[in-house]
Coordinates of C-alpha atoms in Angstrom, one line a residue:
X1 CA -2.1 -9.8 28.6
X2 CA -2.8 -12.4 25.8
X3 CA -3.9 -9.7 23.4
X4 CA -0.5 -8.0 23.8
X5 CA 1.2 -11.1 22.6
X6 CA -1.0 -11.6 19.6
X7 CA 0.2 -10.8 16.1
X8 CA -0.5 -7.2 15.1
X9 CA -2.9 -8.4 12.3
X10 CA -5.4 -9.4 15.0
X11 CA -5.2 -6.3 17.3
X12 CA -3.9 -3.2 15.4
X13 CA -6.6 -0.8 14.1
X14 CA -7.4 -1.9 10.6
X15 CA -6.9 1.3 8.6
X16 CA -3.4 1.9 9.9
X17 CA -2.7 -1.9 9.7
X18 CA -3.6 -2.1 6.0
X19 CA -1.6 1.0 5.2
X20 CA 1.4 0.0 7.2
X21 CA 1.5 -3.5 5.6
X22 CA 0.6 -2.4 2.0
X23 CA 2.8 0.7 1.6
X24 CA 6.2 -1.0 1.6
X25 CA 4.9 -3.6 -0.9
X26 CA 3.4 -0.8 -3.1
X27 CA 6.6 1.1 -3.0
X28 CA 8.7 -1.9 -3.9
X29 CA 6.4 -2.7 -6.8
X30 CA 6.8 0.9 -8.1
X31 CA 10.5 0.4 -8.0
X32 CA 10.1 -2.9 -9.9
X33 CA 7.9 -1.1 -12.5
X34 CA 10.6 1.6 -12.9
X35 CA 13.3 -1.1 -13.3
X36 CA 11.4 -2.9 -16.1
X37 CA 11.3 0.3 -18.1
X38 CA 14.9 1.2 -17.6
X39 CA 16.0 -2.4 -18.3
X40 CA 14.2 -2.3 -21.7
X41 CA 15.8 1.0 -22.5
X42 CA 19.3 -0.3 -21.9
X43 CA 18.8 -3.3 -24.1
X44 CA 17.2 -1.3 -26.8
X45 CA 20.2 1.0 -26.9
X46 CA 22.5 -2.0 -27.5
X47 CA 20.6 -3.0 -30.6
X48 CA 17.1 -3.6 -32.0
X49 CA 17.9 -7.3 -32.4
X50 CA 18.8 -7.5 -28.7
X51 CA 15.5 -5.9 -27.7
X52 CA 13.6 -8.3 -30.0
X53 CA 15.5 -11.3 -28.4
X54 CA 14.6 -10.3 -24.9
X55 CA 11.0 -9.7 -26.0
X56 CA 10.7 -13.2 -27.5
X57 CA 12.2 -14.6 -24.3
X58 CA 9.5 -12.9 -22.1
X59 CA 6.8 -15.6 -22.3
X60 CA 9.2 -18.1 -20.7
X61 CA 10.2 -15.6 -18.0
X62 CA 6.5 -14.7 -17.4
X63 CA 5.6 -18.4 -17.0
X64 CA 8.4 -18.8 -14.4
X65 CA 7.3 -15.8 -12.5
X66 CA 3.7 -17.0 -12.7
X67 CA 4.6 -20.3 -11.0
X68 CA 6.8 -18.6 -8.3
X69 CA 4.3 -15.9 -7.5
X70 CA 1.3 -18.1 -7.6
X71 CA 2.8 -20.7 -5.3
X72 CA 4.0 -18.1 -2.9
X73 CA 0.5 -16.5 -2.8
X74 CA -0.8 -19.9 -1.7
X75 CA 1.8 -20.1 1.0
X76 CA 1.0 -16.6 2.1
X77 CA -2.8 -17.3 2.4
X78 CA -2.4 -20.6 4.2
X79 CA 0.3 -19.3 6.6
X80 CA -1.7 -16.3 7.7
X81 CA -4.9 -18.3 8.2
X82 CA -3.0 -20.8 10.4
X83 CA -1.4 -18.1 12.4
X84 CA -4.9 -16.5 12.9
X85 CA -6.2 -19.8 14.2
X86 CA -3.1 -20.2 16.5
X87 CA -2.0 -23.4 14.7
X88 CA 1.7 -22.5 14.7
X89 CA 2.8 -26.0 13.7
X90 CA 0.7 -25.9 10.5
X91 CA 1.9 -22.3 9.8
X92 CA 5.5 -23.5 10.0
X93 CA 4.7 -26.5 7.8
X94 CA 3.1 -24.1 5.2
X95 CA 6.3 -22.0 5.1
X96 CA 8.7 -25.0 4.9
X97 CA 6.6 -26.8 2.2
X98 CA 6.5 -23.6 0.2
X99 CA 10.3 -23.4 0.1
X100 CA 10.5 -27.1 -0.9
X101 CA 8.0 -26.5 -3.7
X102 CA 10.1 -23.6 -4.9
X103 CA 13.2 -25.8 -5.3
X104 CA 11.2 -28.4 -7.2
X105 CA 9.7 -25.7 -9.5
X106 CA 13.3 -24.4 -10.1
X107 CA 14.4 -27.9 -11.2
X108 CA 11.6 -28.0 -13.8
X109 CA 12.5 -24.6 -15.2
X110 CA 16.2 -25.3 -15.2
X111 CA 15.6 -28.3 -17.5
X112 CA 13.5 -26.0 -19.8
X113 CA 16.4 -23.6 -19.8
X114 CA 18.9 -26.3 -20.8
X115 CA 16.9 -28.1 -23.5
X116 CA 14.0 -26.0 -24.8
X117 CA 15.0 -22.4 -25.0
X118 CA 16.7 -22.7 -28.4
X119 CA 13.8 -24.5 -30.0
X120 CA 11.4 -21.9 -28.5
X121 CA 13.3 -18.9 -29.9
X122 CA 13.8 -20.7 -33.2
X123 CA 10.0 -21.0 -33.5
X124 CA 9.8 -17.3 -34.0
X125 CA 12.8 -16.6 -36.3
X126 CA 15.5 -18.2 -38.3
X127 CA 17.9 -15.3 -37.8
X128 CA 21.1 -16.8 -36.3
X129 CA 22.0 -13.7 -34.3
X130 CA 18.5 -13.4 -32.9
X131 CA 18.4 -17.1 -31.9
X132 CA 21.8 -16.9 -30.2
X133 CA 20.8 -13.8 -28.2
X134 CA 17.4 -15.1 -27.2
X135 CA 18.8 -18.5 -26.3
X136 CA 21.6 -17.0 -24.2
X137 CA 19.2 -14.7 -22.3
X138 CA 16.6 -17.4 -21.7
X139 CA 19.0 -20.2 -20.7
X140 CA 20.8 -18.0 -18.1
X141 CA 17.6 -16.6 -16.6
X142 CA 15.9 -20.0 -16.4
X143 CA 18.8 -22.2 -15.3
X144 CA 19.8 -19.8 -12.5
X145 CA 16.3 -19.1 -11.4
X146 CA 16.4 -20.8 -8.0
X147 CA 17.2 -17.4 -6.5
X148 CA 14.0 -15.8 -7.7
X149 CA 11.9 -18.8 -6.4
X150 CA 13.5 -18.6 -3.0
X151 CA 13.3 -14.8 -2.9
X152 CA 9.6 -14.6 -3.8
X153 CA 8.6 -17.4 -1.4
X154 CA 10.5 -15.9 1.5
X155 CA 9.0 -12.5 0.9
X156 CA 5.5 -14.0 1.0
X157 CA 6.4 -15.9 4.2
X158 CA 7.4 -12.6 5.8
X159 CA 4.2 -10.9 4.5
X160 CA 2.1 -13.7 5.9
X161 CA 3.5 -13.0 9.4
X162 CA 2.8 -9.3 9.0
X163 CA 6.3 -8.2 8.0
X164 CA 6.1 -6.1 4.8
X165 CA 9.1 -3.8 5.5
X166 CA 11.8 -6.3 4.9
X167 CA 10.3 -7.5 1.5
X168 CA 10.4 -3.9 0.4
X169 CA 14.1 -3.7 1.3
X170 CA 14.8 -7.0 -0.5
X171 CA 13.0 -6.0 -3.7
X172 CA 14.4 -2.5 -3.7
X173 CA 18.0 -3.7 -3.3
X174 CA 17.6 -6.3 -6.1
X175 CA 16.2 -3.7 -8.5
X176 CA 19.0 -1.2 -7.7
X177 CA 21.7 -3.8 -8.1
X178 CA 20.2 -4.8 -11.5
X179 CA 19.9 -1.2 -12.7
X180 CA 23.6 -0.6 -11.8
X181 CA 24.9 -3.8 -13.4
X182 CA 22.9 -3.6 -16.6
X183 CA 24.8 -0.8 -18.4
X184 CA 28.1 -2.1 -17.0
X185 CA 27.7 -5.6 -18.3
X186 CA 25.7 -4.8 -21.5
X187 CA 28.0 -2.1 -22.8
X188 CA 31.3 -3.2 -21.1
X189 CA 32.0 -0.3 -18.8
X190 CA 34.8 0.0 -16.2
X191 CA 36.9 -2.6 -17.9
X192 CA 34.2 -5.3 -18.0
X193 CA 33.6 -7.1 -21.4
X194 CA 30.8 -5.9 -23.6
X195 CA 28.3 -8.8 -23.2
X196 CA 25.1 -7.4 -24.7
X197 CA 22.1 -9.5 -24.0
X198 CA 24.1 -12.1 -22.1
X199 CA 25.2 -9.2 -19.8
X200 CA 21.6 -8.3 -19.2
X201 CA 20.8 -11.9 -18.2
X202 CA 23.8 -12.1 -15.9
X203 CA 22.9 -8.8 -14.2
X204 CA 19.4 -10.1 -13.7
X205 CA 20.3 -13.4 -12.0
X206 CA 23.1 -11.8 -10.0
X207 CA 20.6 -9.2 -8.6
X208 CA 18.1 -12.1 -7.9
X209 CA 20.8 -13.9 -5.9
X210 CA 21.5 -10.8 -3.8
X211 CA 17.7 -10.5 -3.1
X212 CA 17.5 -14.3 -2.2
X213 CA 20.4 -14.0 0.2
X214 CA 18.7 -11.1 2.0
X215 CA 15.4 -12.9 2.0
X216 CA 16.9 -16.0 3.6
X217 CA 18.6 -13.8 6.2
X218 CA 15.4 -12.0 7.2
X219 CA 13.3 -15.2 7.3
X220 CA 15.8 -16.7 9.7
X221 CA 15.3 -13.6 11.9
X222 CA 11.5 -13.8 11.8
X223 CA 10.1 -14.3 15.2
X224 CA 6.7 -15.7 14.1
X225 CA 8.1 -18.6 12.1
X226 CA 11.0 -20.8 13.1
X227 CA 11.7 -23.3 10.4
X228 CA 13.2 -26.7 11.1
X229 CA 14.1 -29.7 9.0
X230 CA 10.8 -31.6 9.3
X231 CA 8.8 -28.5 8.1
X232 CA 10.5 -28.9 4.7
X233 CA 9.2 -32.5 4.2
X234 CA 6.2 -32.3 1.8
X235 CA 2.8 -33.1 3.4
X236 CA 0.0 -33.9 1.0
X237 CA -2.7 -31.8 2.7
X238 CA -0.4 -28.8 3.1
X239 CA 0.6 -28.9 -0.6
X240 CA -3.1 -29.3 -1.5
X241 CA -4.0 -26.3 0.6
X242 CA -1.2 -24.2 -0.9
X243 CA -2.2 -24.9 -4.4
X244 CA -5.9 -24.4 -3.7
X245 CA -5.1 -20.7 -3.7
X246 CA -1.7 -20.9 -5.6
X247 CA -2.8 -22.8 -8.7
X248 CA -5.6 -20.4 -9.7
X249 CA -3.1 -17.5 -9.3
X250 CA -0.6 -19.3 -11.5
X251 CA -3.2 -19.8 -14.2
X252 CA -4.3 -16.2 -13.9
X253 CA -0.8 -14.9 -14.4
X254 CA -0.1 -17.3 -17.2
X255 CA -3.3 -16.2 -19.0
X256 CA -1.8 -12.7 -19.1
X257 CA 0.9 -14.0 -21.5
X258 CA -1.7 -15.5 -23.8
X259 CA -3.7 -12.2 -23.7
X260 CA -0.7 -9.9 -24.5
X261 CA 0.5 -12.2 -27.3
X262 CA -3.0 -12.4 -28.8
X263 CA -3.6 -8.7 -28.6
X264 CA -0.3 -8.0 -30.3
X265 CA -1.3 -10.4 -33.1
X266 CA -4.6 -8.5 -33.5
X267 CA -2.9 -5.0 -33.3
X268 CA -0.2 -5.8 -35.8
X269 CA -2.9 -5.9 -38.5
X270 CA -3.2 -2.1 -37.9
X271 CA 0.5 -1.5 -38.2
X272 CA 3.6 -1.5 -35.9
X273 CA 2.5 1.8 -34.4
X274 CA -0.6 0.2 -32.8
X275 CA 1.6 -2.5 -31.2
X276 CA 4.1 0.2 -30.0
X277 CA 1.3 2.2 -28.4
X278 CA -0.1 -0.8 -26.6
X279 CA 3.4 -1.6 -25.4
X280 CA 3.8 2.0 -24.1
X281 CA 0.4 1.8 -22.4
X282 CA 1.3 -1.5 -20.8
X283 CA 4.4 -0.1 -19.2
X284 CA 2.8 3.2 -18.1
X285 CA -0.3 1.5 -16.6
X286 CA 2.0 -0.5 -14.3
X287 CA 2.7 2.7 -12.3
X288 CA -1.1 2.8 -11.6
X289 CA -1.8 -0.9 -11.2
X290 CA 1.3 -2.0 -9.3
X291 CA 0.4 0.0 -6.2
X292 CA -3.1 -1.7 -6.2
X293 CA -1.5 -5.1 -6.5
X294 CA 0.8 -4.1 -3.6
X295 CA -2.3 -3.2 -1.7
X296 CA -3.8 -6.6 -2.6
X297 CA -0.7 -8.3 -1.3
X298 CA -0.9 -6.4 2.0
X299 CA -4.6 -7.2 2.5
X300 CA -4.3 -11.0 1.9
X301 CA -2.5 -11.9 5.2
X302 CA -4.7 -9.5 7.2
X303 CA -7.9 -11.1 5.8
X304 CA -6.4 -14.6 6.1
X305 CA -5.4 -14.0 9.7
X306 CA -8.7 -12.6 10.8
X307 CA -10.6 -15.3 8.9
X308 CA -8.7 -17.9 10.8
X309 CA -9.3 -15.9 14.0
X310 CA -13.1 -15.7 13.2
X311 CA -13.3 -11.9 13.2
X312 CA -15.6 -10.8 10.4
X313 CA -15.8 -7.1 11.4
X314 CA -12.0 -6.8 10.9
X315 CA -12.3 -8.5 7.5
X316 CA -15.0 -6.2 6.2
X317 CA -13.1 -3.2 7.6
X318 CA -10.0 -4.3 5.7
X319 CA -12.0 -4.5 2.5
X320 CA -13.5 -1.1 3.0
X321 CA -10.1 0.5 3.6
X322 CA -8.8 -1.3 0.5
X323 CA -11.6 0.0 -1.7
X324 CA -11.1 3.6 -0.5
X325 CA -7.3 3.5 -1.2
X326 CA -7.7 1.7 -4.5
X327 CA -10.4 4.0 -5.8
X328 CA -8.3 7.0 -4.8
X329 CA -5.3 5.8 -6.7
X330 CA -7.3 4.7 -9.7
X331 CA -9.0 8.1 -9.9
X332 CA -5.6 9.8 -10.1
X333 CA -4.6 7.3 -12.9
X334 CA -7.8 8.0 -14.8
X335 CA -7.3 11.7 -14.6
X336 CA -3.7 11.5 -15.8
X337 CA -4.4 9.1 -18.7
X338 CA -7.5 11.1 -19.7
X339 CA -6.1 14.7 -19.6
X340 CA -2.4 14.4 -20.5
X341 CA -2.0 11.3 -22.6
X342 CA 0.1 13.3 -25.1
X343 CA 2.7 14.1 -22.4
X344 CA 2.9 10.4 -21.5
X345 CA 3.4 9.4 -25.1
X346 CA 6.0 12.1 -25.5
X347 CA 8.2 10.4 -22.9
X348 CA 8.7 7.6 -25.4
X349 CA 9.4 9.8 -28.4
X350 CA 6.1 8.9 -30.0
X351 CA 5.7 9.6 -33.7
X352 CA 2.6 11.6 -35.0
X353 CA 0.9 8.3 -36.0
X354 CA 1.6 6.8 -32.5
X355 CA 0.3 10.0 -30.9
X356 CA -2.9 9.9 -32.9
X357 CA -3.5 6.3 -31.9
X358 CA -2.3 6.5 -28.4
X359 CA -4.3 9.5 -27.2
X360 CA -7.6 7.7 -28.2
X361 CA -6.4 4.4 -26.7
X362 CA -5.3 5.8 -23.3
X363 CA -8.4 7.9 -22.9
X364 CA -10.8 5.0 -23.6
X365 CA -8.9 2.3 -21.7
X366 CA -8.6 4.5 -18.6
X367 CA -12.4 4.5 -18.4
X368 CA -12.2 1.1 -16.8
X369 CA -9.5 1.9 -14.2
X370 CA -11.9 2.5 -11.3
X371 CA -13.9 -0.7 -11.7
X372 CA -10.6 -2.6 -12.2
X373 CA -9.3 -1.3 -8.8
X374 CA -12.5 -2.4 -7.1
X375 CA -12.1 -6.0 -8.5
X376 CA -8.5 -6.3 -7.5
X377 CA -9.3 -5.4 -3.9
X378 CA -12.1 -7.9 -3.7
X379 CA -9.7 -10.4 -5.2
X380 CA -7.7 -10.1 -1.9
X381 CA -10.8 -11.3 0.0
X382 CA -11.2 -14.4 -2.2
X383 CA -7.5 -15.3 -1.8
X384 CA -7.4 -14.5 1.9
X385 CA -10.3 -16.9 2.6
X386 CA -8.8 -19.6 0.5
X387 CA -11.1 -19.2 -2.5
X388 CA -8.4 -18.4 -5.0
X389 CA -10.4 -20.3 -7.7
X390 CA -12.9 -17.4 -7.8
X391 CA -10.2 -14.9 -8.9
X392 CA -9.2 -17.4 -11.6
X393 CA -12.8 -17.7 -12.9
X394 CA -13.1 -13.9 -13.0
X395 CA -9.7 -13.5 -14.7
X396 CA -10.4 -16.2 -17.4
X397 CA -13.8 -14.7 -18.1
X398 CA -12.5 -11.1 -18.4
X399 CA -9.5 -11.8 -20.6
X400 CA -10.4 -14.8 -22.8
X401 CA -14.2 -14.8 -23.0
X402 CA -14.8 -11.0 -23.2
X403 CA -11.7 -9.0 -23.9
X404 CA -10.1 -11.0 -26.8
X405 CA -13.3 -11.7 -28.7
X406 CA -14.5 -8.1 -28.3
X407 CA -11.1 -6.8 -29.4
X408 CA -11.1 -8.9 -32.5
X409 CA -14.7 -8.2 -33.5
X410 CA -14.5 -4.4 -32.8
X411 CA -11.2 -4.1 -34.6
X412 CA -12.3 -6.2 -37.6
X413 CA -15.7 -4.7 -38.1
X414 CA -15.5 -1.2 -36.8
X415 CA -11.8 -0.1 -36.6
X416 CA -8.8 0.5 -34.3
X417 CA -10.4 3.3 -32.3
X418 CA -13.3 1.1 -31.4
X419 CA -11.1 -1.8 -30.4
X420 CA -10.1 0.0 -27.2
X421 CA -13.7 -0.3 -26.0
X422 CA -13.1 -4.0 -25.5
X423 CA -11.3 -3.2 -22.3
X424 CA -14.5 -1.5 -20.9
X425 CA -16.6 -4.4 -22.0
X426 CA -14.3 -6.9 -20.2
X427 CA -14.1 -4.9 -17.0
X428 CA -17.9 -4.5 -16.9
X429 CA -18.3 -8.2 -17.0
X430 CA -15.5 -8.7 -14.4
X431 CA -17.2 -6.2 -12.1
X432 CA -20.5 -8.0 -12.3
X433 CA -18.9 -11.4 -11.6
X434 CA -16.8 -10.0 -8.7
X435 CA -19.9 -8.5 -7.0
X436 CA -21.8 -11.8 -7.5
X437 CA -19.0 -13.9 -5.9
X438 CA -18.4 -11.3 -3.1
X439 CA -22.0 -11.6 -2.0
X440 CA -21.7 -15.4 -2.1
X441 CA -18.5 -15.5 -0.1
X442 CA -19.9 -13.0 2.4
X443 CA -23.0 -15.0 3.1
X444 CA -21.4 -18.4 3.2
X445 CA -18.0 -17.7 4.8
X446 CA -17.8 -14.2 6.4
X447 CA -21.2 -13.8 7.9
X448 CA -21.2 -17.2 9.5
X449 CA -18.0 -16.4 11.5
X450 CA -20.0 -14.4 14.0
X451 CA -22.5 -17.2 14.5

């Protein structure tokens, strides 16, 4: 009788559990990847200056998202572990503290939006129009960012309790609202004023508020977690436990901004076509990698719950299912990037120079897809057991110690075509580190659960 009352993460067959929890997240992430491409297309059709302004504002947005996603991953991991160990009071505290931390994070970024966006954009250019557009976009997106903090945290709370369906609805609704509003507010359709970049920013934050309203509604209806006023009061140990997993995730995502900026700086030495090709690759690969990150998000609460419940067999089973799904998706991605890169590039109206660079780039970078998928899945194990710092170590090593130096050296001494091999060098090192840490976590934390 007790087993029937237990959360599905402790009793449902693992293969169907992983797929049922991960698929909605994977689908919503694909929708988000599609939106990112469409959004850039609308802005680029307004003007090249508008696209440049939004591009310059991206590092600030990426930092904001890094903090919100990283904190919510910490909440997700702690919440699922406490549910697994039947400590419902601690689980409720994790959710409430997570929302409080989201509000505090918003205040920090709202101040940045008010006082630092113009100096930040001015650092890149002295063009008055570009500074105005970039400042408008950044200020609106940062000052009104409370919605995205609340939305992301609520979604992770739901995922931590095993609910991945409603987060899919929330993300999908937000993306659709944004896609609809973008052309209306940017180009002034249906009697609305032509607002350009400001319109794109307003569309973004309006869609985020729609998502946040839905997220709050569904969290209130969640049967596993019933929040009350005391749960929002910050508790030192709870905050520490959240950031034990969350801070490494924040650092990992923030490093991505450093990586992309640095790679663009290296590639610009080979001409704008090389930068354009990398930009196209980065957008296209999201359709392959986003589902794997969705799989990762679906696995974390399952691993965390069963770690808290001391069920090592279900943890290993979850990892095995994740590896099979990940390698299947990455194999398809590898085949597509290897055999039809010219078709992919043609979708972006690539010039002959871009086509020559891009075919080589995509074929070589795709060689590391399968190993990357393996590493992402094992990253869910580290985060689910509360060892988020391991993922941070692997990420820093891959991107800053191996990828960037290798890209610079190969590009400088051999040439552009050789530069793309730096991705393979980086993923090989990442794979070796991931296997090393997996064996360590398995022996010290997973194997001892059955003792």
